[in-house]
Amino acid sequence: MWAWIYPNPYPLAMLAAGVLPLIASVLLARSHGLYQIEGRRNDARPSLAVAFILPGCALAYRSIQDLHFLEWKPLLLATLALAALLTIFLAQSDPHFHNRAVAAISTFFIGSMYCYGAIAQFDVLADRSTPGTYQTQILSKRADNGRTTSYYLQVAPWGPRHDSEEIEVSHTLYLALSPGQPVSIRLYSGALHLPWFSVSPGATSAANR
């Protein structure tokens, strides 16, 4: 809940969410069948499902909401590869797991969310590269009112982006900026060489605040 609702300080909240599923996985592997991680109600063994599933979901949610990557395909491929290895490790760690195809698929799905969040957060939080800064302009903005409200800025082409694109931003940044105002986009190389970027008010907007 800390990572999901109010992740402050952010790096520590993400670290906690990232470590808990690892602890659950190690406990499962070292217990020799004492624990189960699928959350089956008819299994008398203590379950590690909550410690594995909820932090992974929170990590993925925060990564989707908070982080922007230049390309999604390398991140997706890394996620699927790591999730496959994690699923194999968990299946081999639980002697009652092997012949359950549905359990393997669900574990791979949950593991994919955790791996996506872990890779994305590590790439950003461990990054020490010097960013390249690009100035662009807001073309339009909109709020998407679903179960939760999401805020988007449509920005003109910048740096490696040759077409305008829509970027999801925080509510605070959405309120601070209007169409026609400049924004600064800082492009980082990423600790895992997965380029990511951040958005902030441009020089004129920052001076007017």
C-alpha atoms as a PDB file:
ATOM      1  CA  MET A   1       0.000   0.000   0.000  1.00  0.00           C
ATOM      2  CA  TRP A   2       2.944   2.307   0.682  1.00  0.00           C
ATOM      3  CA  ALA A   3       4.313   1.837  -2.819  1.00  0.00           C
ATOM      4  CA  TRP A   4       0.865   1.983  -4.400  1.00  0.00           C
ATOM      5  CA  ILE A   5      -0.693   5.037  -2.724  1.00  0.00           C
ATOM      6  CA  TYR A   6       2.022   7.270  -1.272  1.00  0.00           C
ATOM      7  CA  PRO A   7       5.543   6.185  -2.321  1.00  0.00           C
ATOM      8  CA  ASN A   8       7.585   8.650  -0.316  1.00  0.00           C
ATOM      9  CA  PRO A   9      10.567   8.438  -0.219  1.00  0.00           C
ATOM     10  CA  TYR A  10      10.174   6.960  -3.666  1.00  0.00           C
ATOM     11  CA  PRO A  11      13.421   4.920  -3.966  1.00  0.00           C
ATOM     12  CA  LEU A  12      12.877   3.265  -0.586  1.00  0.00           C
ATOM     13  CA  ALA A  13       9.258   2.389  -1.394  1.00  0.00           C
ATOM     14  CA  MET A  14      10.298   0.853  -4.721  1.00  0.00           C
ATOM     15  CA  LEU A  15      13.128  -1.056  -3.048  1.00  0.00           C
ATOM     16  CA  ALA A  16      10.709  -2.536  -0.509  1.00  0.00           C
ATOM     17  CA  ALA A  17       8.269  -3.554  -3.231  1.00  0.00           C
ATOM     18  CA  GLY A  18      11.093  -5.081  -5.240  1.00  0.00           C
ATOM     19  CA  VAL A  19      12.650  -7.056  -2.380  1.00  0.00           C
ATOM     20  CA  LEU A  20       9.499  -8.672  -0.935  1.00  0.00           C
ATOM     21  CA  PRO A  21       8.793 -10.980  -3.921  1.00  0.00           C
ATOM     22  CA  LEU A  22      12.461 -12.009  -3.913  1.00  0.00           C
ATOM     23  CA  ILE A  23      12.204 -12.934  -0.229  1.00  0.00           C
ATOM     24  CA  ALA A  24       9.062 -14.962  -0.955  1.00  0.00           C
ATOM     25  CA  SER A  25      10.814 -16.765  -3.821  1.00  0.00           C
ATOM     26  CA  VAL A  26      13.852 -17.608  -1.683  1.00  0.00           C
ATOM     27  CA  LEU A  27      11.656 -18.863   1.169  1.00  0.00           C
ATOM     28  CA  LEU A  28       9.784 -21.088  -1.270  1.00  0.00           C
ATOM     29  CA  ALA A  29      13.016 -22.506  -2.685  1.00  0.00           C
ATOM     30  CA  ARG A  30      14.629 -23.129   0.708  1.00  0.00           C
ATOM     31  CA  SER A  31      11.550 -24.612   2.394  1.00  0.00           C
ATOM     32  CA  HIS A  32      11.538 -27.836   0.314  1.00  0.00           C
ATOM     33  CA  GLY A  33       7.769 -27.814  -0.054  1.00  0.00           C
ATOM     34  CA  LEU A  34       6.829 -26.261   3.301  1.00  0.00           C
ATOM     35  CA  TYR A  35       5.305 -23.172   1.624  1.00  0.00           C
ATOM     36  CA  GLN A  36       3.192 -22.647  -1.479  1.00  0.00           C
ATOM     37  CA  ILE A  37       3.044 -19.528  -3.619  1.00  0.00           C
ATOM     38  CA  GLU A  38      -0.115 -20.112  -5.679  1.00  0.00           C
ATOM     39  CA  GLY A  39      -2.543 -19.068  -2.930  1.00  0.00           C
ATOM     40  CA  ARG A  40      -4.666 -22.241  -3.193  1.00  0.00           C
ATOM     41  CA  ARG A  41      -7.289 -22.336  -0.436  1.00  0.00           C
ATOM     42  CA  ASN A  42      -7.382 -26.121  -0.259  1.00  0.00           C
ATOM     43  CA  ASP A  43      -3.624 -26.318   0.343  1.00  0.00           C
ATOM     44  CA  ALA A  44      -2.741 -26.721   4.023  1.00  0.00           C
ATOM     45  CA  ARG A  45       0.708 -25.203   3.531  1.00  0.00           C
ATOM     46  CA  PRO A  46       1.274 -21.529   4.441  1.00  0.00           C
ATOM     47  CA  SER A  47       0.969 -19.282   1.398  1.00  0.00           C
ATOM     48  CA  LEU A  48       3.516 -16.733   0.176  1.00  0.00           C
ATOM     49  CA  ALA A  49       1.149 -15.509  -2.546  1.00  0.00           C
ATOM     50  CA  VAL A  50       0.394 -12.113  -1.002  1.00  0.00           C
ATOM     51  CA  ALA A  51       4.087 -11.304  -0.524  1.00  0.00           C
ATOM     52  CA  PHE A  52       4.752 -12.274  -4.140  1.00  0.00           C
ATOM     53  CA  ILE A  53       1.712 -10.834  -5.943  1.00  0.00           C
ATOM     54  CA  LEU A  54       0.834  -7.519  -4.294  1.00  0.00           C
ATOM     55  CA  PRO A  55       4.314  -5.901  -4.254  1.00  0.00           C
ATOM     56  CA  GLY A  56       4.840  -6.974  -7.871  1.00  0.00           C
ATOM     57  CA  CYS A  57       1.534  -5.407  -8.925  1.00  0.00           C
ATOM     58  CA  ALA A  58       2.377  -2.197  -7.049  1.00  0.00           C
ATOM     59  CA  LEU A  59       5.809  -2.071  -8.678  1.00  0.00           C
ATOM     60  CA  ALA A  60       4.308  -2.495 -12.153  1.00  0.00           C
ATOM     61  CA  TYR A  61       1.623   0.126 -11.452  1.00  0.00           C
ATOM     62  CA  ARG A  62       4.139   2.710 -10.294  1.00  0.00           C
ATOM     63  CA  SER A  63       6.392   2.017 -13.289  1.00  0.00           C
ATOM     64  CA  ILE A  64       3.524   2.446 -15.753  1.00  0.00           C
ATOM     65  CA  GLN A  65       2.278   5.588 -14.032  1.00  0.00           C
ATOM     66  CA  ASP A  66       5.583   7.289 -13.252  1.00  0.00           C
ATOM     67  CA  LEU A  67       8.174   6.280 -15.851  1.00  0.00           C
ATOM     68  CA  HIS A  68       8.589   7.020 -19.564  1.00  0.00           C
ATOM     69  CA  PHE A  69      10.765   4.908 -21.856  1.00  0.00           C
ATOM     70  CA  LEU A  70      11.953   5.821 -25.312  1.00  0.00           C
ATOM     71  CA  GLU A  71      11.275   2.326 -26.711  1.00  0.00           C
ATOM     72  CA  TRP A  72       9.026  -0.337 -25.232  1.00  0.00           C
ATOM     73  CA  LYS A  73      10.206  -3.405 -27.189  1.00  0.00           C
ATOM     74  CA  PRO A  74      13.592  -3.926 -25.432  1.00  0.00           C
ATOM     75  CA  LEU A  75      11.889  -3.547 -22.053  1.00  0.00           C
ATOM     76  CA  LEU A  76       9.157  -6.004 -23.052  1.00  0.00           C
ATOM     77  CA  LEU A  77      11.654  -8.603 -24.289  1.00  0.00           C
ATOM     78  CA  ALA A  78      13.719  -8.321 -21.103  1.00  0.00           C
ATOM     79  CA  THR A  79      10.537  -8.648 -19.037  1.00  0.00           C
ATOM     80  CA  LEU A  80       9.356 -11.801 -20.812  1.00  0.00           C
ATOM     81  CA  ALA A  81      12.774 -13.449 -20.621  1.00  0.00           C
ATOM     82  CA  LEU A  82      13.171 -12.750 -16.901  1.00  0.00           C
ATOM     83  CA  ALA A  83       9.568 -13.770 -16.164  1.00  0.00           C
ATOM     84  CA  ALA A  84      10.133 -17.098 -17.927  1.00  0.00           C
ATOM     85  CA  LEU A  85      13.235 -17.782 -15.818  1.00  0.00           C
ATOM     86  CA  LEU A  86      11.380 -16.801 -12.648  1.00  0.00           C
ATOM     87  CA  THR A  87       8.459 -19.104 -13.493  1.00  0.00           C
ATOM     88  CA  ILE A  88      10.820 -22.029 -14.096  1.00  0.00           C
ATOM     89  CA  PHE A  89      12.602 -21.311 -10.799  1.00  0.00           C
ATOM     90  CA  LEU A  90       9.340 -21.198  -8.830  1.00  0.00           C
ATOM     91  CA  ALA A  91       8.004 -24.328 -10.520  1.00  0.00           C
ATOM     92  CA  GLN A  92      11.156 -26.246  -9.637  1.00  0.00           C
ATOM     93  CA  SER A  93      11.058 -24.919  -6.065  1.00  0.00           C
ATOM     94  CA  ASP A  94       7.584 -26.311  -5.347  1.00  0.00           C
ATOM     95  CA  PRO A  95       7.248 -30.106  -5.717  1.00  0.00           C
ATOM     96  CA  HIS A  96       3.458 -29.757  -6.070  1.00  0.00           C
ATOM     97  CA  PHE A  97       3.721 -27.173  -8.857  1.00  0.00           C
ATOM     98  CA  HIS A  98       5.090 -29.133 -11.800  1.00  0.00           C
ATOM     99  CA  ASN A  99       2.050 -30.536 -13.600  1.00  0.00           C
ATOM    100  CA  ARG A 100      -0.217 -27.540 -13.183  1.00  0.00           C
ATOM    101  CA  ALA A 101      -0.307 -25.674 -16.504  1.00  0.00           C
ATOM    102  CA  VAL A 102      -2.813 -23.116 -15.252  1.00  0.00           C
ATOM    103  CA  ALA A 103      -0.632 -22.356 -12.229  1.00  0.00           C
ATOM    104  CA  ALA A 104       2.408 -21.935 -14.469  1.00  0.00           C
ATOM    105  CA  ILE A 105       0.555 -19.525 -16.759  1.00  0.00           C
ATOM    106  CA  SER A 106      -0.785 -17.449 -13.867  1.00  0.00           C
ATOM    107  CA  THR A 107       2.645 -17.398 -12.225  1.00  0.00           C
ATOM    108  CA  PHE A 108       4.192 -16.245 -15.503  1.00  0.00           C
ATOM    109  CA  PHE A 109       1.599 -13.468 -15.782  1.00  0.00           C
ATOM    110  CA  ILE A 110       2.141 -12.240 -12.216  1.00  0.00           C
ATOM    111  CA  GLY A 111       5.892 -12.681 -12.623  1.00  0.00           C
ATOM    112  CA  SER A 112       5.797 -10.557 -15.771  1.00  0.00           C
ATOM    113  CA  MET A 113       4.282  -7.651 -13.856  1.00  0.00           C
ATOM    114  CA  TYR A 114       6.920  -7.956 -11.160  1.00  0.00           C
ATOM    115  CA  CYS A 115       9.778  -8.289 -13.661  1.00  0.00           C
ATOM    116  CA  TYR A 116       8.552  -5.314 -15.682  1.00  0.00           C
ATOM    117  CA  GLY A 117       8.400  -3.134 -12.590  1.00  0.00           C
ATOM    118  CA  ALA A 118      11.732  -4.329 -11.230  1.00  0.00           C
ATOM    119  CA  ILE A 119      13.588  -3.823 -14.526  1.00  0.00           C
ATOM    120  CA  ALA A 120      12.003  -0.422 -15.163  1.00  0.00           C
ATOM    121  CA  GLN A 121      12.610   0.915 -11.667  1.00  0.00           C
ATOM    122  CA  PHE A 122      16.198  -0.318 -11.515  1.00  0.00           C
ATOM    123  CA  ASP A 123      16.955   1.157 -14.942  1.00  0.00           C
ATOM    124  CA  VAL A 124      15.733   4.568 -13.767  1.00  0.00           C
ATOM    125  CA  LEU A 125      16.696   4.709 -10.082  1.00  0.00           C
ATOM    126  CA  ALA A 126      20.205   3.295 -10.595  1.00  0.00           C
ATOM    127  CA  ASP A 127      20.892   5.511 -13.615  1.00  0.00           C
ATOM    128  CA  ARG A 128      23.778   7.957 -13.173  1.00  0.00           C
ATOM    129  CA  SER A 129      24.038   9.125 -16.776  1.00  0.00           C
ATOM    130  CA  THR A 130      24.104  12.764 -17.853  1.00  0.00           C
ATOM    131  CA  PRO A 131      20.857  13.524 -19.696  1.00  0.00           C
ATOM    132  CA  GLY A 132      20.431  15.239 -23.011  1.00  0.00           C
ATOM    133  CA  THR A 133      17.899  18.077 -22.755  1.00  0.00           C
ATOM    134  CA  TYR A 134      15.390  18.911 -25.475  1.00  0.00           C
ATOM    135  CA  GLN A 135      12.933  21.774 -25.628  1.00  0.00           C
ATOM    136  CA  THR A 136       9.544  21.270 -27.197  1.00  0.00           C
ATOM    137  CA  GLN A 137       6.042  22.713 -27.027  1.00  0.00           C
ATOM    138  CA  ILE A 138       2.693  21.548 -25.720  1.00  0.00           C
ATOM    139  CA  LEU A 139       0.175  21.132 -28.531  1.00  0.00           C
ATOM    140  CA  SER A 140      -2.807  20.145 -26.400  1.00  0.00           C
ATOM    141  CA  LYS A 141      -3.726  18.428 -23.172  1.00  0.00           C
ATOM    142  CA  ARG A 142      -6.544  16.228 -21.923  1.00  0.00           C
ATOM    143  CA  ALA A 143      -7.789  14.396 -18.861  1.00  0.00           C
ATOM    144  CA  ASP A 144      -9.077  10.833 -19.184  1.00  0.00           C
ATOM    145  CA  ASN A 145     -11.753  10.222 -16.551  1.00  0.00           C
ATOM    146  CA  GLY A 146     -11.980   6.479 -16.022  1.00  0.00           C
ATOM    147  CA  ARG A 147     -11.899   4.580 -12.736  1.00  0.00           C
ATOM    148  CA  THR A 148      -8.984   6.879 -12.020  1.00  0.00           C
ATOM    149  CA  THR A 149      -8.175  10.128 -13.814  1.00  0.00           C
ATOM    150  CA  SER A 150      -5.129  10.185 -16.072  1.00  0.00           C
ATOM    151  CA  TYR A 151      -3.572  13.360 -17.460  1.00  0.00           C
ATOM    152  CA  TYR A 152      -1.887  13.714 -20.848  1.00  0.00           C
ATOM    153  CA  LEU A 153       0.136  16.321 -22.708  1.00  0.00           C
ATOM    154  CA  GLN A 154       0.430  16.223 -26.495  1.00  0.00           C
ATOM    155  CA  VAL A 155       3.903  17.531 -27.320  1.00  0.00           C
ATOM    156  CA  ALA A 156       5.575  18.476 -30.597  1.00  0.00           C
ATOM    157  CA  PRO A 157       8.448  16.372 -32.033  1.00  0.00           C
ATOM    158  CA  TRP A 158      11.635  16.422 -29.951  1.00  0.00           C
ATOM    159  CA  GLY A 159      15.073  14.805 -30.141  1.00  0.00           C
ATOM    160  CA  PRO A 160      14.708  11.231 -31.463  1.00  0.00           C
ATOM    161  CA  ARG A 161      10.922  11.625 -31.722  1.00  0.00           C
ATOM    162  CA  HIS A 162       9.994  12.720 -35.224  1.00  0.00           C
ATOM    163  CA  ASP A 163       6.246  12.844 -34.617  1.00  0.00           C
ATOM    164  CA  SER A 164       4.127  14.475 -31.950  1.00  0.00           C
ATOM    165  CA  GLU A 165       3.265  12.200 -29.045  1.00  0.00           C
ATOM    166  CA  GLU A 166       1.033  12.059 -26.006  1.00  0.00           C
ATOM    167  CA  ILE A 167       2.762  11.750 -22.631  1.00  0.00           C
ATOM    168  CA  GLU A 168       1.038  10.885 -19.368  1.00  0.00           C
ATOM    169  CA  VAL A 169       2.003  13.337 -16.609  1.00  0.00           C
ATOM    170  CA  SER A 170       1.175  14.044 -12.987  1.00  0.00           C
ATOM    171  CA  HIS A 171      -1.836  16.115 -11.989  1.00  0.00           C
ATOM    172  CA  THR A 172       0.464  18.859 -10.698  1.00  0.00           C
ATOM    173  CA  LEU A 173       2.331  19.178 -14.001  1.00  0.00           C
ATOM    174  CA  TYR A 174      -0.931  18.991 -15.948  1.00  0.00           C
ATOM    175  CA  LEU A 175      -2.343  21.962 -14.038  1.00  0.00           C
ATOM    176  CA  ALA A 176       0.890  23.966 -14.327  1.00  0.00           C
ATOM    177  CA  LEU A 177       1.077  23.848 -18.118  1.00  0.00           C
ATOM    178  CA  SER A 178      -1.153  24.967 -20.979  1.00  0.00           C
ATOM    179  CA  PRO A 179      -1.108  24.457 -24.760  1.00  0.00           C
ATOM    180  CA  GLY A 180       1.507  26.653 -26.405  1.00  0.00           C
ATOM    181  CA  GLN A 181       3.881  26.612 -23.441  1.00  0.00           C
ATOM    182  CA  PRO A 182       7.344  25.029 -23.685  1.00  0.00           C
ATOM    183  CA  VAL A 183       8.451  21.912 -21.847  1.00  0.00           C
ATOM    184  CA  SER A 184      11.880  20.394 -21.236  1.00  0.00           C
ATOM    185  CA  ILE A 185      12.429  16.708 -21.881  1.00  0.00           C
ATOM    186  CA  ARG A 186      15.519  15.103 -20.377  1.00  0.00           C
ATOM    187  CA  LEU A 187      16.627  11.888 -22.043  1.00  0.00           C
ATOM    188  CA  TYR A 188      18.751   9.445 -19.980  1.00  0.00           C
ATOM    189  CA  SER A 189      20.610   6.363 -21.198  1.00  0.00           C
ATOM    190  CA  GLY A 190      19.381   4.120 -18.333  1.00  0.00           C
ATOM    191  CA  ALA A 191      21.342   1.902 -15.947  1.00  0.00           C
ATOM    192  CA  LEU A 192      20.360  -1.144 -18.058  1.00  0.00           C
ATOM    193  CA  HIS A 193      20.756   0.799 -21.321  1.00  0.00           C
ATOM    194  CA  LEU A 194      16.991   1.208 -21.658  1.00  0.00           C
ATOM    195  CA  PRO A 195      16.661   4.936 -22.485  1.00  0.00           C
ATOM    196  CA  TRP A 196      14.038   6.821 -20.483  1.00  0.00           C
ATOM    197  CA  PHE A 197      12.965  10.437 -20.205  1.00  0.00           C
ATOM    198  CA  SER A 198      11.383  12.909 -17.815  1.00  0.00           C
ATOM    199  CA  VAL A 199       9.180  15.934 -18.509  1.00  0.00           C
ATOM    200  CA  SER A 200       9.327  19.284 -16.711  1.00  0.00           C
ATOM    201  CA  PRO A 201       8.235  22.873 -17.435  1.00  0.00           C
ATOM    202  CA  GLY A 202      10.364  24.600 -20.052  1.00  0.00           C
ATOM    203  CA  ALA A 203      12.480  27.687 -19.490  1.00  0.00           C
ATOM    204  CA  THR A 204       9.653  30.172 -20.047  1.00  0.00           C
ATOM    205  CA  SER A 205       7.165  28.219 -17.943  1.00  0.00           C
ATOM    206  CA  ALA A 206       9.632  27.745 -15.108  1.00  0.00           C
ATOM    207  CA  ALA A 207      10.386  31.483 -15.083  1.00  0.00           C
ATOM    208  CA  ASN A 208       6.676  32.340 -14.908  1.00  0.00           C
ATOM    209  CA  ARG A 209       5.945  30.042 -11.969  1.00  0.00           C
END
